[in-house]
Amino acid sequence: MVLAAVLLTTIPACHRKSGPQITDRTDIPARPMPATTSMAGAADIEAGKQIYTVGKCTKCHEAKPVDNWTAEQWKPILKSMIPKAKLDSLQRAQVTAYVNLHARKG
Ligand code: HEC
């Protein structure tokens, strides 16, 4: 009997209070613009290009045509070349972004 009394009193109370009622919202909150990230991406790719074509990647050899290799084939090449060029983690990401963008497709 005690249980039944609790159920009878709590359930309707819970039901009435279930969550905030958002009935009067007419606008949808704006999402953050993706423009800033794509701008940063473009700047990084440009930096990667510099490293690749005139920077640390040309210390030992000329810049090789990026589309000689697919992105998949570039992975082991970058893995061995990045330490040779002594790139920091930002430069590494920039060169990788540049290479992946211009790698041979398929
Ligand atoms: C310390 C010298 C040195 C630096 C710096 C260097 N490379 Fe190399 N790279 C080599 C040598 C030596 C070879 C040829 C032998 C080999 O493949 O390991 C080579 C070969 C390559 C090849 C041809 C790979 C193949 O399979 O034919 C690519 C592409 C390349 N490097 C890209 C890069 C990139 C990108 C960077 C900058 C991140 C870079 N290299 C920096 C020495 C260097």
JSON list of C-alpha atoms and ligand atoms in Angstrom, two decimals:
[
{"chain": "A", "resi": 1, "resn": "MET", "atom": "CA", "xyz": [0.00, 0.00, 0.00]},
{"chain": "A", "resi": 2, "resn": "VAL", "atom": "CA", "xyz": [2.85, 2.32, 0.77]},
{"chain": "A", "resi": 3, "resn": "LEU", "atom": "CA", "xyz": [4.37, 1.62, -2.65]},
{"chain": "A", "resi": 4, "resn": "ALA", "atom": "CA", "xyz": [1.10, 2.28, -4.42]},
{"chain": "A", "resi": 5, "resn": "ALA", "atom": "CA", "xyz": [0.72, 5.55, -2.58]},
{"chain": "A", "resi": 6, "resn": "VAL", "atom": "CA", "xyz": [4.24, 6.59, -3.58]},
{"chain": "A", "resi": 7, "resn": "LEU", "atom": "CA", "xyz": [3.62, 5.68, -7.21]},
{"chain": "A", "resi": 8, "resn": "LEU", "atom": "CA", "xyz": [0.36, 7.54, -7.31]},
{"chain": "A", "resi": 9, "resn": "THR", "atom": "CA", "xyz": [1.87, 10.68, -5.90]},
{"chain": "A", "resi": 10, "resn": "THR", "atom": "CA", "xyz": [5.28, 10.68, -7.63]},
{"chain": "A", "resi": 11, "resn": "ILE", "atom": "CA", "xyz": [4.45, 9.60, -11.16]},
{"chain": "A", "resi": 12, "resn": "PRO", "atom": "CA", "xyz": [2.00, 12.36, -11.99]},
{"chain": "A", "resi": 13, "resn": "ALA", "atom": "CA", "xyz": [4.34, 14.84, -10.33]},
{"chain": "A", "resi": 14, "resn": "CYS", "atom": "CA", "xyz": [7.27, 13.59, -12.43]},
{"chain": "A", "resi": 15, "resn": "HIS", "atom": "CA", "xyz": [5.22, 13.70, -15.56]},
{"chain": "A", "resi": 16, "resn": "ARG", "atom": "CA", "xyz": [4.28, 17.31, -15.10]},
{"chain": "A", "resi": 17, "resn": "LYS", "atom": "CA", "xyz": [7.87, 18.33, -14.51]},
{"chain": "A", "resi": 18, "resn": "SER", "atom": "CA", "xyz": [9.42, 16.27, -17.30]},
{"chain": "A", "resi": 19, "resn": "GLY", "atom": "CA", "xyz": [12.10, 18.45, -18.82]},
{"chain": "A", "resi": 20, "resn": "PRO", "atom": "CA", "xyz": [11.93, 22.01, -20.06]},
{"chain": "A", "resi": 21, "resn": "GLN", "atom": "CA", "xyz": [9.18, 22.67, -22.51]},
{"chain": "A", "resi": 22, "resn": "ILE", "atom": "CA", "xyz": [10.62, 24.42, -25.52]},
{"chain": "A", "resi": 23, "resn": "THR", "atom": "CA", "xyz": [7.54, 25.48, -27.35]},
{"chain": "A", "resi": 24, "resn": "ASP", "atom": "CA", "xyz": [8.20, 29.11, -28.08]},
{"chain": "A", "resi": 25, "resn": "ARG", "atom": "CA", "xyz": [11.57, 28.83, -29.83]},
{"chain": "A", "resi": 26, "resn": "THR", "atom": "CA", "xyz": [11.37, 30.29, -33.29]},
{"chain": "A", "resi": 27, "resn": "ASP", "atom": "CA", "xyz": [15.05, 30.62, -34.20]},
{"chain": "A", "resi": 28, "resn": "ILE", "atom": "CA", "xyz": [17.74, 27.95, -34.50]},
{"chain": "A", "resi": 29, "resn": "PRO", "atom": "CA", "xyz": [21.08, 28.87, -32.92]},
{"chain": "A", "resi": 30, "resn": "ALA", "atom": "CA", "xyz": [23.68, 29.67, -35.55]},
{"chain": "A", "resi": 31, "resn": "ARG", "atom": "CA", "xyz": [26.42, 27.11, -35.99]},
{"chain": "A", "resi": 32, "resn": "PRO", "atom": "CA", "xyz": [30.03, 28.33, -35.88]},
{"chain": "A", "resi": 33, "resn": "MET", "atom": "CA", "xyz": [31.17, 29.26, -39.35]},
{"chain": "A", "resi": 34, "resn": "PRO", "atom": "CA", "xyz": [33.54, 26.69, -40.85]},
{"chain": "A", "resi": 35, "resn": "ALA", "atom": "CA", "xyz": [35.26, 29.49, -42.80]},
{"chain": "A", "resi": 36, "resn": "THR", "atom": "CA", "xyz": [37.96, 30.02, -40.18]},
{"chain": "A", "resi": 37, "resn": "THR", "atom": "CA", "xyz": [39.09, 26.40, -40.24]},
{"chain": "A", "resi": 38, "resn": "SER", "atom": "CA", "xyz": [39.27, 26.30, -44.02]},
{"chain": "A", "resi": 39, "resn": "MET", "atom": "CA", "xyz": [41.26, 29.55, -44.01]},
{"chain": "A", "resi": 40, "resn": "ALA", "atom": "CA", "xyz": [43.73, 28.03, -41.56]},
{"chain": "A", "resi": 41, "resn": "GLY", "atom": "CA", "xyz": [43.83, 24.94, -43.75]},
{"chain": "A", "resi": 42, "resn": "ALA", "atom": "CA", "xyz": [44.74, 27.02, -46.80]},
{"chain": "A", "resi": 43, "resn": "ALA", "atom": "CA", "xyz": [47.48, 28.80, -44.86]},
{"chain": "A", "resi": 44, "resn": "ASP", "atom": "CA", "xyz": [48.86, 25.49, -43.66]},
{"chain": "A", "resi": 45, "resn": "ILE", "atom": "CA", "xyz": [48.87, 24.05, -47.15]},
{"chain": "A", "resi": 46, "resn": "GLU", "atom": "CA", "xyz": [50.69, 27.14, -48.42]},
{"chain": "A", "resi": 47, "resn": "ALA", "atom": "CA", "xyz": [53.26, 26.74, -45.64]},
{"chain": "A", "resi": 48, "resn": "GLY", "atom": "CA", "xyz": [53.59, 23.07, -46.54]},
{"chain": "A", "resi": 49, "resn": "LYS", "atom": "CA", "xyz": [54.21, 24.02, -50.15]},
{"chain": "A", "resi": 50, "resn": "GLN", "atom": "CA", "xyz": [57.01, 26.35, -49.12]},
{"chain": "A", "resi": 51, "resn": "ILE", "atom": "CA", "xyz": [58.66, 23.64, -47.03]},
{"chain": "A", "resi": 52, "resn": "TYR", "atom": "CA", "xyz": [58.28, 21.17, -49.85]},
{"chain": "A", "resi": 53, "resn": "THR", "atom": "CA", "xyz": [59.37, 23.32, -52.79]},
{"chain": "A", "resi": 54, "resn": "VAL", "atom": "CA", "xyz": [61.97, 25.71, -51.36]},
{"chain": "A", "resi": 55, "resn": "GLY", "atom": "CA", "xyz": [62.34, 24.77, -47.71]},
{"chain": "A", "resi": 56, "resn": "LYS", "atom": "CA", "xyz": [63.73, 21.90, -45.71]},
{"chain": "A", "resi": 57, "resn": "CYS", "atom": "CA", "xyz": [62.61, 19.23, -48.16]},
{"chain": "A", "resi": 58, "resn": "THR", "atom": "CA", "xyz": [64.99, 20.57, -50.81]},
{"chain": "A", "resi": 59, "resn": "LYS", "atom": "CA", "xyz": [68.13, 20.39, -48.70]},
{"chain": "A", "resi": 60, "resn": "CYS", "atom": "CA", "xyz": [69.19, 17.07, -50.20]},
{"chain": "A", "resi": 61, "resn": "HIS", "atom": "CA", "xyz": [67.29, 16.87, -53.48]},
{"chain": "A", "resi": 62, "resn": "GLU", "atom": "CA", "xyz": [65.09, 18.89, -55.79]},
{"chain": "A", "resi": 63, "resn": "ALA", "atom": "CA", "xyz": [61.39, 19.00, -54.99]},
{"chain": "A", "resi": 64, "resn": "LYS", "atom": "CA", "xyz": [59.98, 15.94, -56.68]},
{"chain": "A", "resi": 65, "resn": "PRO", "atom": "CA", "xyz": [56.60, 16.06, -58.45]},
{"chain": "A", "resi": 66, "resn": "VAL", "atom": "CA", "xyz": [54.09, 15.40, -55.69]},
{"chain": "A", "resi": 67, "resn": "ASP", "atom": "CA", "xyz": [51.76, 13.52, -58.03]},
{"chain": "A", "resi": 68, "resn": "ASN", "atom": "CA", "xyz": [54.40, 10.88, -58.73]},
{"chain": "A", "resi": 69, "resn": "TRP", "atom": "CA", "xyz": [52.86, 9.08, -55.76]},
{"chain": "A", "resi": 70, "resn": "THR", "atom": "CA", "xyz": [49.41, 8.49, -54.31]},
{"chain": "A", "resi": 71, "resn": "ALA", "atom": "CA", "xyz": [48.62, 9.61, -50.76]},
{"chain": "A", "resi": 72, "resn": "GLU", "atom": "CA", "xyz": [48.95, 5.97, -49.75]},
{"chain": "A", "resi": 73, "resn": "GLN", "atom": "CA", "xyz": [52.42, 5.72, -51.30]},
{"chain": "A", "resi": 74, "resn": "TRP", "atom": "CA", "xyz": [53.43, 9.01, -49.71]},
{"chain": "A", "resi": 75, "resn": "LYS", "atom": "CA", "xyz": [52.90, 7.68, -46.19]},
{"chain": "A", "resi": 76, "resn": "PRO", "atom": "CA", "xyz": [56.12, 5.64, -45.94]},
{"chain": "A", "resi": 77, "resn": "ILE", "atom": "CA", "xyz": [58.05, 8.26, -47.93]},
{"chain": "A", "resi": 78, "resn": "LEU", "atom": "CA", "xyz": [57.05, 11.03, -45.53]},
{"chain": "A", "resi": 79, "resn": "LYS", "atom": "CA", "xyz": [57.75, 8.75, -42.62]},
{"chain": "A", "resi": 80, "resn": "SER", "atom": "CA", "xyz": [61.38, 8.48, -43.72]},
{"chain": "A", "resi": 81, "resn": "MET", "atom": "CA", "xyz": [61.79, 12.03, -45.12]},
{"chain": "A", "resi": 82, "resn": "ILE", "atom": "CA", "xyz": [60.26, 14.06, -42.30]},
{"chain": "A", "resi": 83, "resn": "PRO", "atom": "CA", "xyz": [62.96, 13.01, -39.80]},
{"chain": "A", "resi": 84, "resn": "LYS", "atom": "CA", "xyz": [65.63, 13.69, -42.44]},
{"chain": "A", "resi": 85, "resn": "ALA", "atom": "CA", "xyz": [64.26, 17.22, -42.86]},
{"chain": "A", "resi": 86, "resn": "LYS", "atom": "CA", "xyz": [63.99, 17.66, -39.07]},
{"chain": "A", "resi": 87, "resn": "LEU", "atom": "CA", "xyz": [60.49, 19.13, -39.27]},
{"chain": "A", "resi": 88, "resn": "ASP", "atom": "CA", "xyz": [58.63, 20.10, -36.13]},
{"chain": "A", "resi": 89, "resn": "SER", "atom": "CA", "xyz": [55.11, 18.80, -35.60]},
{"chain": "A", "resi": 90, "resn": "LEU", "atom": "CA", "xyz": [53.44, 21.80, -37.24]},
{"chain": "A", "resi": 91, "resn": "GLN", "atom": "CA", "xyz": [55.68, 21.65, -40.32]},
{"chain": "A", "resi": 92, "resn": "ARG", "atom": "CA", "xyz": [55.10, 17.93, -40.50]},
{"chain": "A", "resi": 93, "resn": "ALA", "atom": "CA", "xyz": [51.33, 18.46, -40.56]},
{"chain": "A", "resi": 94, "resn": "GLN", "atom": "CA", "xyz": [51.69, 21.22, -43.14]},
{"chain": "A", "resi": 95, "resn": "VAL", "atom": "CA", "xyz": [53.83, 19.18, -45.52]},
{"chain": "A", "resi": 96, "resn": "THR", "atom": "CA", "xyz": [51.54, 16.19, -45.08]},
{"chain": "A", "resi": 97, "resn": "ALA", "atom": "CA", "xyz": [48.49, 18.33, -45.89]},
{"chain": "A", "resi": 98, "resn": "TYR", "atom": "CA", "xyz": [50.20, 19.76, -48.97]},
{"chain": "A", "resi": 99, "resn": "VAL", "atom": "CA", "xyz": [51.32, 16.35, -50.21]},
{"chain": "A", "resi": 100, "resn": "ASN", "atom": "CA", "xyz": [47.94, 14.72, -49.62]},
{"chain": "A", "resi": 101, "resn": "LEU", "atom": "CA", "xyz": [46.19, 17.51, -51.50]},
{"chain": "A", "resi": 102, "resn": "HIS", "atom": "CA", "xyz": [48.37, 17.14, -54.58]},
{"chain": "A", "resi": 103, "resn": "ALA", "atom": "CA", "xyz": [49.07, 13.41, -54.48]},
{"chain": "A", "resi": 104, "resn": "ARG", "atom": "CA", "xyz": [48.08, 11.32, -57.48]},
{"chain": "A", "resi": 105, "resn": "LYS", "atom": "CA", "xyz": [44.46, 10.30, -57.20]},
{"chain": "A", "resi": 106, "resn": "GLY", "atom": "CA", "xyz": [43.82, 6.56, -57.17]},
{"chain": "B", "resi": 1, "resn": "HEC", "atom": "C1", "xyz": [68.80, 14.70, -45.31]},
{"chain": "B", "resi": 1, "resn": "HEC", "atom": "C2", "xyz": [68.49, 14.67, -46.72]},
{"chain": "B", "resi": 1, "resn": "HEC", "atom": "C3", "xyz": [67.04, 14.64, -47.16]},
{"chain": "B", "resi": 1, "resn": "HEC", "atom": "C4", "xyz": [66.04, 15.50, -46.78]},
{"chain": "B", "resi": 1, "resn": "HEC", "atom": "C5", "xyz": [66.12, 16.68, -45.82]},
{"chain": "B", "resi": 1, "resn": "HEC", "atom": "C6", "xyz": [64.83, 15.07, -47.46]},
{"chain": "B", "resi": 1, "resn": "HEC", "atom": "N1", "xyz": [65.12, 14.01, -48.26]},
{"chain": "B", "resi": 1, "resn": "HEC", "atom": "FE1", "xyz": [63.84, 13.08, -49.54]},
{"chain": "B", "resi": 1, "resn": "HEC", "atom": "N2", "xyz": [65.29, 11.81, -50.09]},
{"chain": "B", "resi": 1, "resn": "HEC", "atom": "C7", "xyz": [66.60, 11.79, -49.60]},
{"chain": "B", "resi": 1, "resn": "HEC", "atom": "C8", "xyz": [67.33, 10.69, -50.20]},
{"chain": "B", "resi": 1, "resn": "HEC", "atom": "C9", "xyz": [68.79, 10.34, -49.91]},
{"chain": "B", "resi": 1, "resn": "HEC", "atom": "C10", "xyz": [66.42, 10.04, -51.08]},
{"chain": "B", "resi": 1, "resn": "HEC", "atom": "C11", "xyz": [66.68, 8.85, -51.98]},
{"chain": "B", "resi": 1, "resn": "HEC", "atom": "C12", "xyz": [66.83, 7.58, -51.21]},
{"chain": "B", "resi": 1, "resn": "HEC", "atom": "C13", "xyz": [65.59, 7.21, -50.48]},
{"chain": "B", "resi": 1, "resn": "HEC", "atom": "O1", "xyz": [64.55, 7.03, -51.13]},
{"chain": "B", "resi": 1, "resn": "HEC", "atom": "O2", "xyz": [65.64, 7.13, -49.24]},
{"chain": "B", "resi": 1, "resn": "HEC", "atom": "C14", "xyz": [65.18, 10.77, -51.00]},
{"chain": "B", "resi": 1, "resn": "HEC", "atom": "C15", "xyz": [64.06, 10.45, -51.71]},
{"chain": "B", "resi": 1, "resn": "HEC", "atom": "C16", "xyz": [62.87, 11.14, -51.67]},
{"chain": "B", "resi": 1, "resn": "HEC", "atom": "C17", "xyz": [61.71, 10.83, -52.45]},
{"chain": "B", "resi": 1, "resn": "HEC", "atom": "C18", "xyz": [61.60, 9.69, -53.46]},
{"chain": "B", "resi": 1, "resn": "HEC", "atom": "C19", "xyz": [61.11, 8.46, -52.77]},
{"chain": "B", "resi": 1, "resn": "HEC", "atom": "C20", "xyz": [60.97, 7.30, -53.73]},
{"chain": "B", "resi": 1, "resn": "HEC", "atom": "O3", "xyz": [60.35, 6.30, -53.31]},
{"chain": "B", "resi": 1, "resn": "HEC", "atom": "O4", "xyz": [61.46, 7.37, -54.85]},
{"chain": "B", "resi": 1, "resn": "HEC", "atom": "C21", "xyz": [60.74, 11.73, -52.12]},
{"chain": "B", "resi": 1, "resn": "HEC", "atom": "C22", "xyz": [59.37, 11.80, -52.69]},
{"chain": "B", "resi": 1, "resn": "HEC", "atom": "C23", "xyz": [61.28, 12.59, -51.10]},
{"chain": "B", "resi": 1, "resn": "HEC", "atom": "N3", "xyz": [62.59, 12.21, -50.85]},
{"chain": "B", "resi": 1, "resn": "HEC", "atom": "C24", "xyz": [60.59, 13.59, -50.48]},
{"chain": "B", "resi": 1, "resn": "HEC", "atom": "C25", "xyz": [61.09, 14.36, -49.45]},
{"chain": "B", "resi": 1, "resn": "HEC", "atom": "C26", "xyz": [60.31, 15.29, -48.68]},
{"chain": "B", "resi": 1, "resn": "HEC", "atom": "C27", "xyz": [58.83, 15.55, -48.87]},
{"chain": "B", "resi": 1, "resn": "HEC", "atom": "C28", "xyz": [61.15, 15.86, -47.79]},
{"chain": "B", "resi": 1, "resn": "HEC", "atom": "C29", "xyz": [60.78, 16.87, -46.71]},
{"chain": "B", "resi": 1, "resn": "HEC", "atom": "C30", "xyz": [59.84, 16.41, -45.68]},
{"chain": "B", "resi": 1, "resn": "HEC", "atom": "C31", "xyz": [62.47, 15.30, -48.00]},
{"chain": "B", "resi": 1, "resn": "HEC", "atom": "N4", "xyz": [62.38, 14.38, -49.01]},
{"chain": "B", "resi": 1, "resn": "HEC", "atom": "C32", "xyz": [63.59, 15.66, -47.32]},
{"chain": "B", "resi": 1, "resn": "HEC", "atom": "C33", "xyz": [67.12, 12.68, -48.72]},
{"chain": "B", "resi": 1, "resn": "HEC", "atom": "C34", "xyz": [66.45, 13.71, -48.10]}
]
